[in-house]
Coordinates of C-alpha atoms in Angstrom, one line a residue:
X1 CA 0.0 0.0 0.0
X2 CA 1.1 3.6 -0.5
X3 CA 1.7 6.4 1.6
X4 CA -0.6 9.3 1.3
X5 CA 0.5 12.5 1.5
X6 CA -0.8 15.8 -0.1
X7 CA -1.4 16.6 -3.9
X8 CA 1.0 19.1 -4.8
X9 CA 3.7 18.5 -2.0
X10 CA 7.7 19.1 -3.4
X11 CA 7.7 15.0 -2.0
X12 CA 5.3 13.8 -4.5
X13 CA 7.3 13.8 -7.9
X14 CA 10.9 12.9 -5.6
X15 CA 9.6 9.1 -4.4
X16 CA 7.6 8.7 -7.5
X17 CA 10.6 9.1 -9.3
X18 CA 12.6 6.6 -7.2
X19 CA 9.2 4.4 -7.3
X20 CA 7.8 4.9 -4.3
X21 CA 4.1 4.1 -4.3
X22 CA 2.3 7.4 -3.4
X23 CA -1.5 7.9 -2.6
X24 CA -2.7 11.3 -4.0
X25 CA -5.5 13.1 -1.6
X26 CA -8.2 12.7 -4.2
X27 CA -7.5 8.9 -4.4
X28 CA -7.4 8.3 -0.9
X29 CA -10.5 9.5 -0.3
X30 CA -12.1 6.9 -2.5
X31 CA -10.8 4.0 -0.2
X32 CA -12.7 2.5 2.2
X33 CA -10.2 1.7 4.7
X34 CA -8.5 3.2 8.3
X35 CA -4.9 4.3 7.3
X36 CA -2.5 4.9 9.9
X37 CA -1.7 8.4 10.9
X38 CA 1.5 9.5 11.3
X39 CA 2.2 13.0 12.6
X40 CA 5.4 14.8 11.4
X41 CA 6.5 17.9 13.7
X42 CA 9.8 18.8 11.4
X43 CA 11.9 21.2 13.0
X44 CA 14.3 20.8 10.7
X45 CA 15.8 24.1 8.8
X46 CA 15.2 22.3 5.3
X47 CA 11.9 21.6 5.8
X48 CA 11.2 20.2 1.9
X49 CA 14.4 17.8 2.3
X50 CA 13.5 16.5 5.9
X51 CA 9.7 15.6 4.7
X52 CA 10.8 13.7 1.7
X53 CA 13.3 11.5 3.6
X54 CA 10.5 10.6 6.7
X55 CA 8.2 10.2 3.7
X56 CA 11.0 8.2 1.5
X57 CA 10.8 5.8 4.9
X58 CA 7.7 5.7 5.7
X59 CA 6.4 5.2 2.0
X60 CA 8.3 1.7 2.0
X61 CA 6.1 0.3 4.2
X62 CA 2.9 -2.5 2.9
X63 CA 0.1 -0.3 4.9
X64 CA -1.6 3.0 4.5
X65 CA 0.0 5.9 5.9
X66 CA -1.1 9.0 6.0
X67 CA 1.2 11.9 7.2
X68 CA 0.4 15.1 8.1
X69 CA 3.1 17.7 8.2
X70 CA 3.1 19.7 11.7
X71 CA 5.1 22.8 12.6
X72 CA 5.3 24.6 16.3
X73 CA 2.7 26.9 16.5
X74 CA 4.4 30.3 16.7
X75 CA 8.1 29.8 14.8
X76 CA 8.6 31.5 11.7
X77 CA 10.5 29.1 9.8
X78 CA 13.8 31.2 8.1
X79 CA 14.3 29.0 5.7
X80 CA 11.2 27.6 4.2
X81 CA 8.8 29.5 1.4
X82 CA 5.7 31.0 3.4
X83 CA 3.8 29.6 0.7
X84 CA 4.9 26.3 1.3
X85 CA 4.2 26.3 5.1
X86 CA 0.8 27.4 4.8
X87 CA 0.1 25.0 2.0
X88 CA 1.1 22.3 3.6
X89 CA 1.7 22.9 7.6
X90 CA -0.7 23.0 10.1
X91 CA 0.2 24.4 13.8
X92 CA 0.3 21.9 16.4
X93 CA -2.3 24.0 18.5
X94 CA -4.7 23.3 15.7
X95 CA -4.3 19.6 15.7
X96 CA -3.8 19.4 19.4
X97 CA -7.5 17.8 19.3
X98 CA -6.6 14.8 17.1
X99 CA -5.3 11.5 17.8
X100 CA -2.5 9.7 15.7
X101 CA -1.4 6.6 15.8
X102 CA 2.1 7.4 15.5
X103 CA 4.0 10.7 15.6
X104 CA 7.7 11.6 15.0
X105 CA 9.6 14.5 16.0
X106 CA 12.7 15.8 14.2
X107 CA 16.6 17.0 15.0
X108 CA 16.5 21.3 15.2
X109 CA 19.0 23.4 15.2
X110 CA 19.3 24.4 18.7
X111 CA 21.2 21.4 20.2
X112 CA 23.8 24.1 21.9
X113 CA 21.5 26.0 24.0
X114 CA 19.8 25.3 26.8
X115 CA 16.7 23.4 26.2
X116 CA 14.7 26.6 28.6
X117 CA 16.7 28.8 26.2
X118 CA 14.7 27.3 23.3
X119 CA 11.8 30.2 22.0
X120 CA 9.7 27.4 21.0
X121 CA 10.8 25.1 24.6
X122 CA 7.1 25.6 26.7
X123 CA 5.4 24.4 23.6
X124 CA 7.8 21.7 22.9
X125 CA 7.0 20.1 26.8
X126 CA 3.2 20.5 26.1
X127 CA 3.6 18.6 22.8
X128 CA 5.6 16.2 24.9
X129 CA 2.9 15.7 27.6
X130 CA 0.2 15.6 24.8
X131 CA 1.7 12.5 22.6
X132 CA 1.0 10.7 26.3
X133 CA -2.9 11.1 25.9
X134 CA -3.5 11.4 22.0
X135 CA -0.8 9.9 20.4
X136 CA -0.1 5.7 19.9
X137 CA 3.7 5.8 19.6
X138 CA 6.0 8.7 19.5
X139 CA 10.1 8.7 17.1
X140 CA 11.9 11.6 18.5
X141 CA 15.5 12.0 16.5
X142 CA 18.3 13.8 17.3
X143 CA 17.7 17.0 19.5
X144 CA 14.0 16.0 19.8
X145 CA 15.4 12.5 21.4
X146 CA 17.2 14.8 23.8
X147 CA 14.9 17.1 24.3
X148 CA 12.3 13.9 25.3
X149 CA 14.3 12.3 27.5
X150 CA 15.5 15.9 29.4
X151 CA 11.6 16.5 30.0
X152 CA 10.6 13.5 30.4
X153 CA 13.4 11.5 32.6
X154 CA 15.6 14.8 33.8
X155 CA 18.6 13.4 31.6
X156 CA 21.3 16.3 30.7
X157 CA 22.9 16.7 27.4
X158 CA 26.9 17.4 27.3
X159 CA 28.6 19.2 24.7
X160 CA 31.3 17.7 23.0
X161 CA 34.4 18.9 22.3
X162 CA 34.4 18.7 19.1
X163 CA 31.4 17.8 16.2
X164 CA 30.5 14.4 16.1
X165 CA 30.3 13.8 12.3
X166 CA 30.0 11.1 10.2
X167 CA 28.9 7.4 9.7
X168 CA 29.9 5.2 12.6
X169 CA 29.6 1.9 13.5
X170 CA 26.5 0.7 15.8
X171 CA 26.3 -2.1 17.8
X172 CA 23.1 -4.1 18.2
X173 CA 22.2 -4.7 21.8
X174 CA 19.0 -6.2 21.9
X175 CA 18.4 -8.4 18.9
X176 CA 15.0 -9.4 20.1
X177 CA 13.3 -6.2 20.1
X178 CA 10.9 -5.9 17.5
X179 CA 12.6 -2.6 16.3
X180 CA 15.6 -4.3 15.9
X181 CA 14.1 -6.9 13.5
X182 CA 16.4 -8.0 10.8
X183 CA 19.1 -5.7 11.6
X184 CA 22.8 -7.0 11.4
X185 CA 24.9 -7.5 14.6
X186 CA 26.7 -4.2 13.8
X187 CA 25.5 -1.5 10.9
X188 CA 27.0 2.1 10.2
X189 CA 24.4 5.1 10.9
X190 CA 25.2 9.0 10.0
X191 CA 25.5 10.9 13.0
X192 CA 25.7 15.2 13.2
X193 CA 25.5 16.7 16.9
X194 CA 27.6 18.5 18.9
X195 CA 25.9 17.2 21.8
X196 CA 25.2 13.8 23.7
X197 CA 23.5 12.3 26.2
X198 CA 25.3 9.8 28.3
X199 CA 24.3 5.8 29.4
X200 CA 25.2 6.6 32.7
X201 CA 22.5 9.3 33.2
X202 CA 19.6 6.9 32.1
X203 CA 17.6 6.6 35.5
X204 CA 16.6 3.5 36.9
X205 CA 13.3 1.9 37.6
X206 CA 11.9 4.1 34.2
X207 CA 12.2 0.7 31.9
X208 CA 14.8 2.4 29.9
X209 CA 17.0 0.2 27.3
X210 CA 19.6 1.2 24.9
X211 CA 18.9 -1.3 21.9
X212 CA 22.1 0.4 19.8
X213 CA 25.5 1.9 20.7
X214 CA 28.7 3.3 19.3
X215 CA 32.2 3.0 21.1
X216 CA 33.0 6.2 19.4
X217 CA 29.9 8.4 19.8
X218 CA 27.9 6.7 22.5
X219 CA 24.1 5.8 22.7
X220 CA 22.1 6.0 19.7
X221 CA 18.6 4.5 20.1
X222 CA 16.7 4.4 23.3
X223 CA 13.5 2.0 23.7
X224 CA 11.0 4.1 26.3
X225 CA 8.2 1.6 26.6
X226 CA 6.8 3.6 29.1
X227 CA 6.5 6.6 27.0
X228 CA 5.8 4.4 23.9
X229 CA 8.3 6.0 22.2
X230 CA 11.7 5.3 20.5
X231 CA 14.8 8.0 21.0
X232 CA 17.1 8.1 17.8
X233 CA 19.8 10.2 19.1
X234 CA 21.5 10.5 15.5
X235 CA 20.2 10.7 11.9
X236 CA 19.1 7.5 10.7
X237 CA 16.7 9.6 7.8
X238 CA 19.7 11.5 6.3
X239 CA 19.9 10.7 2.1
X240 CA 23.5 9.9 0.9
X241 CA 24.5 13.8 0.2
X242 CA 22.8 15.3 3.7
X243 CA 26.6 15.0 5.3
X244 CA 28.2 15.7 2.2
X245 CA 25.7 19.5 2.2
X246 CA 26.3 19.8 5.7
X247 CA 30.0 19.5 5.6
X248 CA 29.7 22.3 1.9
X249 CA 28.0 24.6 4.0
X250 CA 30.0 24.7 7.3
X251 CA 33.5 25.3 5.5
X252 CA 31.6 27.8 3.4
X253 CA 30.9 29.7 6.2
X254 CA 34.6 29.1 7.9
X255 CA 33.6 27.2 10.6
X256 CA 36.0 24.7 12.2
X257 CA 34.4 21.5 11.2
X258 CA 36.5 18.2 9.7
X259 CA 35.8 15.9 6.9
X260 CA 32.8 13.4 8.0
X261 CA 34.6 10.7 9.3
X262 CA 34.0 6.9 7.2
X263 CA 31.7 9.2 4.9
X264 CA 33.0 9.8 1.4
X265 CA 36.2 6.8 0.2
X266 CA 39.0 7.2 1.6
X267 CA 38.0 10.3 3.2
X268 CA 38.4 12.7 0.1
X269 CA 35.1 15.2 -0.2
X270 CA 36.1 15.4 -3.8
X271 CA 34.9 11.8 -4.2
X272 CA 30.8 11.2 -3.9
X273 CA 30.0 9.9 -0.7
X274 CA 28.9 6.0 -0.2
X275 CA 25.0 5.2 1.8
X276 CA 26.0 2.1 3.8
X277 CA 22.8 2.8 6.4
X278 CA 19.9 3.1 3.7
X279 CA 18.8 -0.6 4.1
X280 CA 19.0 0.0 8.1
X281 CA 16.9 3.3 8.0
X282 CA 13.9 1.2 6.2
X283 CA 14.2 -1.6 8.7
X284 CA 14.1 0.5 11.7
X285 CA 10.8 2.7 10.1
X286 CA 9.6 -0.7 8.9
X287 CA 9.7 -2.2 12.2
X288 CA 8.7 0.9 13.7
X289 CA 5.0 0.9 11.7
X290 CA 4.9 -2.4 11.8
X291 CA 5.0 -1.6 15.9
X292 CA 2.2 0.7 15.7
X293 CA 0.1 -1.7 13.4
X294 CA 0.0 -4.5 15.4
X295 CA -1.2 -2.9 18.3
X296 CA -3.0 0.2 17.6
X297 CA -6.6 1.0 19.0
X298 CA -9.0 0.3 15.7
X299 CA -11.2 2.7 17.3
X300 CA -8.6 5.9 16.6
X301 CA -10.6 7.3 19.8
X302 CA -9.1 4.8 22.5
X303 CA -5.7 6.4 21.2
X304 CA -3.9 7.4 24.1
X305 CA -6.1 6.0 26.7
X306 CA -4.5 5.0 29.5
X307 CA -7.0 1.6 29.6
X308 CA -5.4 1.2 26.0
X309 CA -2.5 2.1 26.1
X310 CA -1.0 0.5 29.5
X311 CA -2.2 -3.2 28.6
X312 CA 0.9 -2.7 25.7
X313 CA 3.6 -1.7 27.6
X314 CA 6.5 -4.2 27.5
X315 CA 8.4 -5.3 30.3
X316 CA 12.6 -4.9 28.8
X317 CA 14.1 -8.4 28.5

């Protein structure tokens, strides 16, 4: 089955192109069937880039997804058309209503202030305490992972010393969680922050499990069963040239940033850079709907319910 997304939305021609099946509006309508809803609050600078690689993922999947495309209520995004925005963003406050079965919440560009520092940080803890009551199961990546688990579970972030940047290696932990399905023992995931969060700060007693970890860059993906919701601490959804722009842009601008580490062959930015995470990015969404799918309210209304929703919480191996 295809993803549904919006008519006229940048994303539409990009996966048809690469053969992703996609569901117009005016087709959808025409189905008699429940798709899933997935919810998309992209932070994200390059808002057009960021909703075609969640869509890219989410696309792959057999079921019906329809995602809506949520911003923060108040922002102004700098560097995002107007048009586009209001074409195809709705404020959270206006959806703050609705249930969705799943709901993900991107990386931002804010990861070295202070989360109360944030202009958009009281909204982001209400959003927060909302997915608890109206949404199914929360995917929080990057700064939003840190953000989730600061507000949630009082866990700091540290700055590093320098960038962590590049494609590292990962090492499974917990090959029997369903999220981990099919992945390999080890697999090699982009990471961009100049922040972490630290396996010694996870508090216990919350249910908390790292399912993957890096000896060179730390914790990458947290299971939260309590919270429902998955913590991607780097950026599983980037395309092959995300680093490649990232890495353009910085020395453009003089900043003190090194070549991404295990990124382009033999570490030469002149040569184009090699995706050895794309097959893990699908698994992990895959998995992820899959998740949602198999245990999901059919009445969307007993979404969040705590009747509903605490009957599904897993107790970590």
């Amino acid at each position: 089955m295809p993803i549904k997304i919006p008519d006229h939305l940048p994303a539409c021609s990009t996966l048809e192109a690469e053969g992703v099946m996609v569901l117009r509006e005016t087709d959808a309508v025409r189905q008699d069937i429940r798709p899933l809803r997935i919810g998309l609050l992209n932070l994200m600078p390059n808002k057009i880039r960021t909703e075609t690689q969640i869509a890219r993922l989410i696309g792959a999947s057999p079921l019906q997804v329809e995602l809506s495309l949520i911003r923060i209520t108040n922002h102004v995004a700098r560097n995002t058309p107007t048009e586009h925005m209001i074409s195809f963003y709705r404020p959270w406050e206006e959806v703050q209503n609705e249930r969705f079965d799943g709901f993900i919440i991107t990386g931002a560009p804010v990861e070295r202030m202070p989360f109360e520092d944030v202009n958009y940080w009281d909204e982001m803890r209400r959003v927060f305490d909302w997915s608890q009551t109206h949404v199914h199961r929360n995917l929080n990546i990057c700064w939003a992972a840190q953000a989730a688990v600061y507000h949630f579970h009082g866990m700091p972030k540290y700055d590093l010393s320098a960038k962590a940047f590049g494609v590292f290696r990962h090492h499974n932990l917990a090959p029997a969680s369903p999220y981990l399905r099919g992945f390999s023992d080890d697999f090699s995931i982009p990471v961009s922050r100049w922040t972490e969060i630290r396996r010694e700060d996870i508090p216990s007693g919350h249910g908390i499990r790292v399912l993957a970890e890096s000896e060179e860059t730390g914790v990458c993906l947290l299971d939260d069963p309590k919270r429902r919701a998955l913590h991607m601490f780097n950026h599983v959804e980037y395309d092959s040239t995300s680093l490649a722009e990232e890495y353009a842009r910085d020395v453009a601008a003089n900043s003190e940033i090194l070549v991404p580490r295990n990124y382009f062959p033999h570490d030469d930015p002149h040569r184009p850079p090699e995706n050895r995470w794309r097959s893990h990015a699908h698994l992990l969404f895959g998995n992820w709907i899959n998740e949602i799918y198999q245990t999901t309210p059919f009445d969307a209304t007993q979404i969040g319910s705590r009747s509903a929703e605490d009957s599904l919480i897993e107790t970590p191996a």
